Every structure is written in C-alpha cells, then in structure tokens.
mmCIF file with all atom_site columns, C-alpha atoms in Angstrom:
data_model
loop_
_atom_site.group_PDB
_atom_site.id
_atom_site.type_symbol
_atom_site.label_atom_id
_atom_site.label_alt_id
_atom_site.label_comp_id
_atom_site.label_asym_id
_atom_site.label_entity_id
_atom_site.label_seq_id
_atom_site.pdbx_PDB_ins_code
_atom_site.Cartn_x
_atom_site.Cartn_y
_atom_site.Cartn_z
_atom_site.occupancy
_atom_site.B_iso_or_equiv
_atom_site.pdbx_formal_charge
_atom_site.auth_seq_id
_atom_site.auth_comp_id
_atom_site.auth_asym_id
_atom_site.auth_atom_id
_atom_site.pdbx_PDB_model_num
ATOM 1  C CA . MET A 1 1  ? 11.035  -12.593 -7.312  1.00 96.00 ? 1  MET A CA 1
ATOM 2  C CA . ALA A 1 2  ? 11.295  -8.979  -6.140  1.00 98.00 ? 2  ALA A CA 1
ATOM 3  C CA . ARG A 1 3  ? 14.905  -8.734  -7.323  1.00 97.00 ? 3  ARG A CA 1
ATOM 4  C CA . GLY A 1 4  ? 14.044  -10.335 -10.654 1.00 97.00 ? 4  GLY A CA 1
ATOM 5  C CA . ALA A 1 5  ? 11.141  -7.943  -11.212 1.00 97.00 ? 5  ALA A CA 1
ATOM 6  C CA . ARG A 1 6  ? 13.299  -4.935  -10.355 1.00 97.00 ? 6  ARG A CA 1
ATOM 7  C CA . LYS A 1 7  ? 16.100  -5.985  -12.674 1.00 97.00 ? 7  LYS A CA 1
ATOM 8  C CA . LYS A 1 8  ? 13.895  -7.096  -15.564 1.00 98.00 ? 8  LYS A CA 1
ATOM 9  C CA . LEU A 1 9  ? 11.913  -3.854  -15.508 1.00 98.00 ? 9  LEU A CA 1
ATOM 10 C CA . GLY A 1 10 ? 14.897  -1.597  -14.807 1.00 98.00 ? 10 GLY A CA 1
ATOM 11 C CA . ALA A 1 11 ? 13.060  -0.264  -11.747 1.00 98.00 ? 11 ALA A CA 1
ATOM 12 C CA . ASP A 1 12 ? 14.438  1.243   -8.559  1.00 96.00 ? 12 ASP A CA 1
ATOM 13 C CA . TYR A 1 13 ? 12.319  -1.123  -6.454  1.00 97.00 ? 13 TYR A CA 1
ATOM 14 C CA . GLY A 1 14 ? 10.743  -4.538  -6.886  1.00 97.00 ? 14 GLY A CA 1
ATOM 15 C CA . LEU A 1 15 ? 7.917   -5.959  -4.782  1.00 98.00 ? 15 LEU A CA 1
ATOM 16 C CA . SER A 1 16 ? 6.735   -9.558  -4.569  1.00 98.00 ? 16 SER A CA 1
ATOM 17 C CA . THR A 1 17 ? 4.335   -11.766 -2.658  1.00 97.00 ? 17 THR A CA 1
ATOM 18 C CA . THR A 1 18 ? 3.882   -15.512 -2.579  1.00 97.00 ? 18 THR A CA 1
ATOM 19 C CA . GLY A 1 19 ? 2.101   -17.905 -0.302  1.00 96.00 ? 19 GLY A CA 1
ATOM 20 C CA . VAL A 1 20 ? -0.992  -19.988 0.309   1.00 96.00 ? 20 VAL A CA 1
ATOM 21 C CA . ALA A 1 21 ? -4.182  -17.935 0.615   1.00 93.00 ? 21 ALA A CA 1
ATOM 22 C CA . GLY A 1 22 ? -6.354  -21.029 1.035   1.00 92.00 ? 22 GLY A CA 1
ATOM 23 C CA . PRO A 1 23 ? -8.741  -22.466 1.633   1.00 89.00 ? 23 PRO A CA 1
ATOM 24 C CA . GLY A 1 24 ? -7.052  -25.422 -0.075  1.00 89.00 ? 24 GLY A CA 1
ATOM 25 C CA . GLY A 1 25 ? -3.472  -26.023 -1.077  1.00 89.00 ? 25 GLY A CA 1
ATOM 26 C CA . GLY A 1 26 ? -1.967  -25.852 2.375   1.00 89.00 ? 26 GLY A CA 1
ATOM 27 C CA . THR A 1 27 ? 0.259   -28.502 3.934   1.00 90.00 ? 27 THR A CA 1
ATOM 28 C CA . LYS A 1 28 ? 1.657   -29.005 7.418   1.00 90.00 ? 28 LYS A CA 1
ATOM 29 C CA . GLU A 1 29 ? 4.882   -27.273 6.360   1.00 91.00 ? 29 GLU A CA 1
ATOM 30 C CA . LYS A 1 30 ? 3.118   -24.561 4.344   1.00 93.00 ? 30 LYS A CA 1
ATOM 31 C CA . PRO A 1 31 ? -0.341  -24.015 5.836   1.00 94.00 ? 31 PRO A CA 1
ATOM 32 C CA . ALA A 1 32 ? -3.051  -21.803 4.402   1.00 93.00 ? 32 ALA A CA 1
ATOM 33 C CA . GLY A 1 33 ? -2.352  -18.252 5.517   1.00 95.00 ? 33 GLY A CA 1
ATOM 34 C CA . LEU A 1 34 ? 1.442   -18.462 5.116   1.00 97.00 ? 34 LEU A CA 1
ATOM 35 C CA . VAL A 1 35 ? 2.696   -15.507 3.073   1.00 98.00 ? 35 VAL A CA 1
ATOM 36 C CA . TYR A 1 36 ? 6.122   -14.185 2.113   1.00 98.00 ? 36 TYR A CA 1
ATOM 37 C CA . ILE A 1 37 ? 6.594   -10.600 0.962   1.00 98.00 ? 37 ILE A CA 1
ATOM 38 C CA . ALA A 1 38 ? 9.789   -8.998  -0.311  1.00 98.00 ? 38 ALA A CA 1
ATOM 39 C CA . VAL A 1 39 ? 11.106  -5.631  -1.411  1.00 98.00 ? 39 VAL A CA 1
ATOM 40 C CA . SER A 1 40 ? 14.255  -5.283  -3.485  1.00 97.00 ? 40 SER A CA 1
ATOM 41 C CA . SER A 1 41 ? 16.337  -2.172  -4.127  1.00 95.00 ? 41 SER A CA 1
ATOM 42 C CA . VAL A 1 42 ? 19.945  -1.492  -5.039  1.00 93.00 ? 42 VAL A CA 1
ATOM 43 C CA . LYS A 1 43 ? 20.646  -1.431  -1.280  1.00 91.00 ? 43 LYS A CA 1
ATOM 44 C CA . GLY A 1 44 ? 19.432  -5.003  -0.851  1.00 94.00 ? 44 GLY A CA 1
ATOM 45 C CA . GLU A 1 45 ? 16.377  -7.090  -0.104  1.00 96.00 ? 45 GLU A CA 1
ATOM 46 C CA . ILE A 1 46 ? 13.965  -7.259  2.810   1.00 96.00 ? 46 ILE A CA 1
ATOM 47 C CA . VAL A 1 47 ? 11.888  -10.425 3.222   1.00 97.00 ? 47 VAL A CA 1
ATOM 48 C CA . ARG A 1 48 ? 9.049   -11.004 5.675   1.00 98.00 ? 48 ARG A CA 1
ATOM 49 C CA . ARG A 1 49 ? 7.372   -14.296 6.565   1.00 98.00 ? 49 ARG A CA 1
ATOM 50 C CA . LEU A 1 50 ? 3.819   -13.698 7.760   1.00 98.00 ? 50 LEU A CA 1
ATOM 51 C CA . MET A 1 51 ? 0.995   -15.916 8.956   1.00 97.00 ? 51 MET A CA 1
ATOM 52 C CA . PHE A 1 52 ? -2.593  -14.750 8.552   1.00 96.00 ? 52 PHE A CA 1
ATOM 53 C CA . GLY A 1 53 ? -5.858  -16.313 9.604   1.00 94.00 ? 53 GLY A CA 1
ATOM 54 C CA . GLY A 1 54 ? -9.262  -15.892 8.053   1.00 94.00 ? 54 GLY A CA 1
ATOM 55 C CA . GLU A 1 55 ? -10.865 -16.340 4.686   1.00 95.00 ? 55 GLU A CA 1
ATOM 56 C CA . ARG A 1 56 ? -8.956  -16.290 1.393   1.00 95.00 ? 56 ARG A CA 1
ATOM 57 C CA . GLU A 1 57 ? -9.981  -12.728 0.535   1.00 96.00 ? 57 GLU A CA 1
ATOM 58 C CA . VAL A 1 58 ? -8.888  -11.463 3.965   1.00 96.00 ? 58 VAL A CA 1
ATOM 59 C CA . ILE A 1 59 ? -5.502  -13.147 3.574   1.00 96.00 ? 59 ILE A CA 1
ATOM 60 C CA . ARG A 1 60 ? -5.051  -11.603 0.133   1.00 96.00 ? 60 ARG A CA 1
ATOM 61 C CA . GLU A 1 61 ? -6.026  -8.127  1.345   1.00 97.00 ? 61 GLU A CA 1
ATOM 62 C CA . ARG A 1 62 ? -3.752  -8.275  4.393   1.00 97.00 ? 62 ARG A CA 1
ATOM 63 C CA . SER A 1 63 ? -0.884  -9.578  2.255   1.00 97.00 ? 63 SER A CA 1
ATOM 64 C CA . SER A 1 64 ? -1.311  -6.698  -0.190  1.00 97.00 ? 64 SER A CA 1
ATOM 65 C CA . PHE A 1 65 ? -1.448  -4.157  2.624   1.00 98.00 ? 65 PHE A CA 1
ATOM 66 C CA . GLU A 1 66 ? 1.669   -5.549  4.306   1.00 98.00 ? 66 GLU A CA 1
ATOM 67 C CA . ALA A 1 67 ? 3.577   -5.634  1.005   1.00 97.00 ? 67 ALA A CA 1
ATOM 68 C CA . LEU A 1 68 ? 2.733   -2.010  0.266   1.00 98.00 ? 68 LEU A CA 1
ATOM 69 C CA . PHE A 1 69 ? 3.580   -1.016  3.840   1.00 97.00 ? 69 PHE A CA 1
ATOM 70 C CA . LEU A 1 70 ? 6.973   -2.729  3.567   1.00 97.00 ? 70 LEU A CA 1
ATOM 71 C CA . LEU A 1 71 ? 7.593   -0.834  0.319   1.00 96.00 ? 71 LEU A CA 1
ATOM 72 C CA . PHE A 1 72 ? 6.556   2.415   2.024   1.00 96.00 ? 72 PHE A CA 1
ATOM 73 C CA . GLN A 1 73 ? 8.980   1.735   4.887   1.00 94.00 ? 73 GLN A CA 1
ATOM 74 C CA . SER A 1 74 ? 11.777  1.022   2.411   1.00 93.00 ? 74 SER A CA 1
ATOM 75 C CA . LEU A 1 75 ? 11.095  4.234   0.514   1.00 92.00 ? 75 LEU A CA 1
ATOM 76 C CA . THR A 1 76 ? 10.966  6.271   3.721   1.00 90.00 ? 76 THR A CA 1
ATOM 77 C CA . VAL A 1 77 ? 14.203  4.805   5.065   1.00 81.00 ? 77 VAL A CA 1
ATOM 78 C CA . ASP A 1 78 ? 16.006  5.269   1.738   1.00 64.00 ? 78 ASP A CA 1
ATOM 79 C CA . GLU A 1 79 ? 14.780  8.859   1.465   1.00 68.00 ? 79 GLU A CA 1
ATOM 80 C CA . ARG A 1 80 ? 16.090  9.661   4.947   1.00 69.00 ? 80 ARG A CA 1
ATOM 81 C CA . GLY A 1 81 ? 19.365  7.903   4.235   1.00 65.00 ? 81 GLY A CA 1
ATOM 82 C CA . ARG A 1 82 ? 19.077  5.333   7.027   1.00 56.00 ? 82 ARG A CA 1
#
C-alpha cells in the first residue's frame, strides 16, 4: 500500500497502516491489536509488524505514532545518507 500510494501520488515517500484495531474483527491468526505499518521510498520499503493491547482508540493512536516515527527515521537516515 505504501509503495502504491507513493507511485500513484508521485511522492518521494509513501506511508501505510493496516490491521485490526478491535474490539471485534480479530481472529486467532489476526487478533485485535495486530498492526502493520510500512514506509516506501525509492530506496525500498520498510515494514513493521506490531502488536498493541488496549482499547481501539489507544491502538489507533499508537499505530499512528509508530507510523510517523518510522517515516521520521526513514527521512533522517536518507538525509544522512545511511
């Protein structure tokens, strides 16, 4: 999704999240609180699988924070050339 967003919008970076924030919708294989975040750039993609506990709103907030932090890390690394 992150790559698709980046390419479709002609952006330097793409960011995506997906998962099950709960309280319903979870399964044994994909329980509530399971979240994937990804950042895409011309240098490649970084994907993280995260598991959060708590209420739906907490899971959504933590997912958003982690996605933005991953983007920040990608920008910082790219800027420093590492």
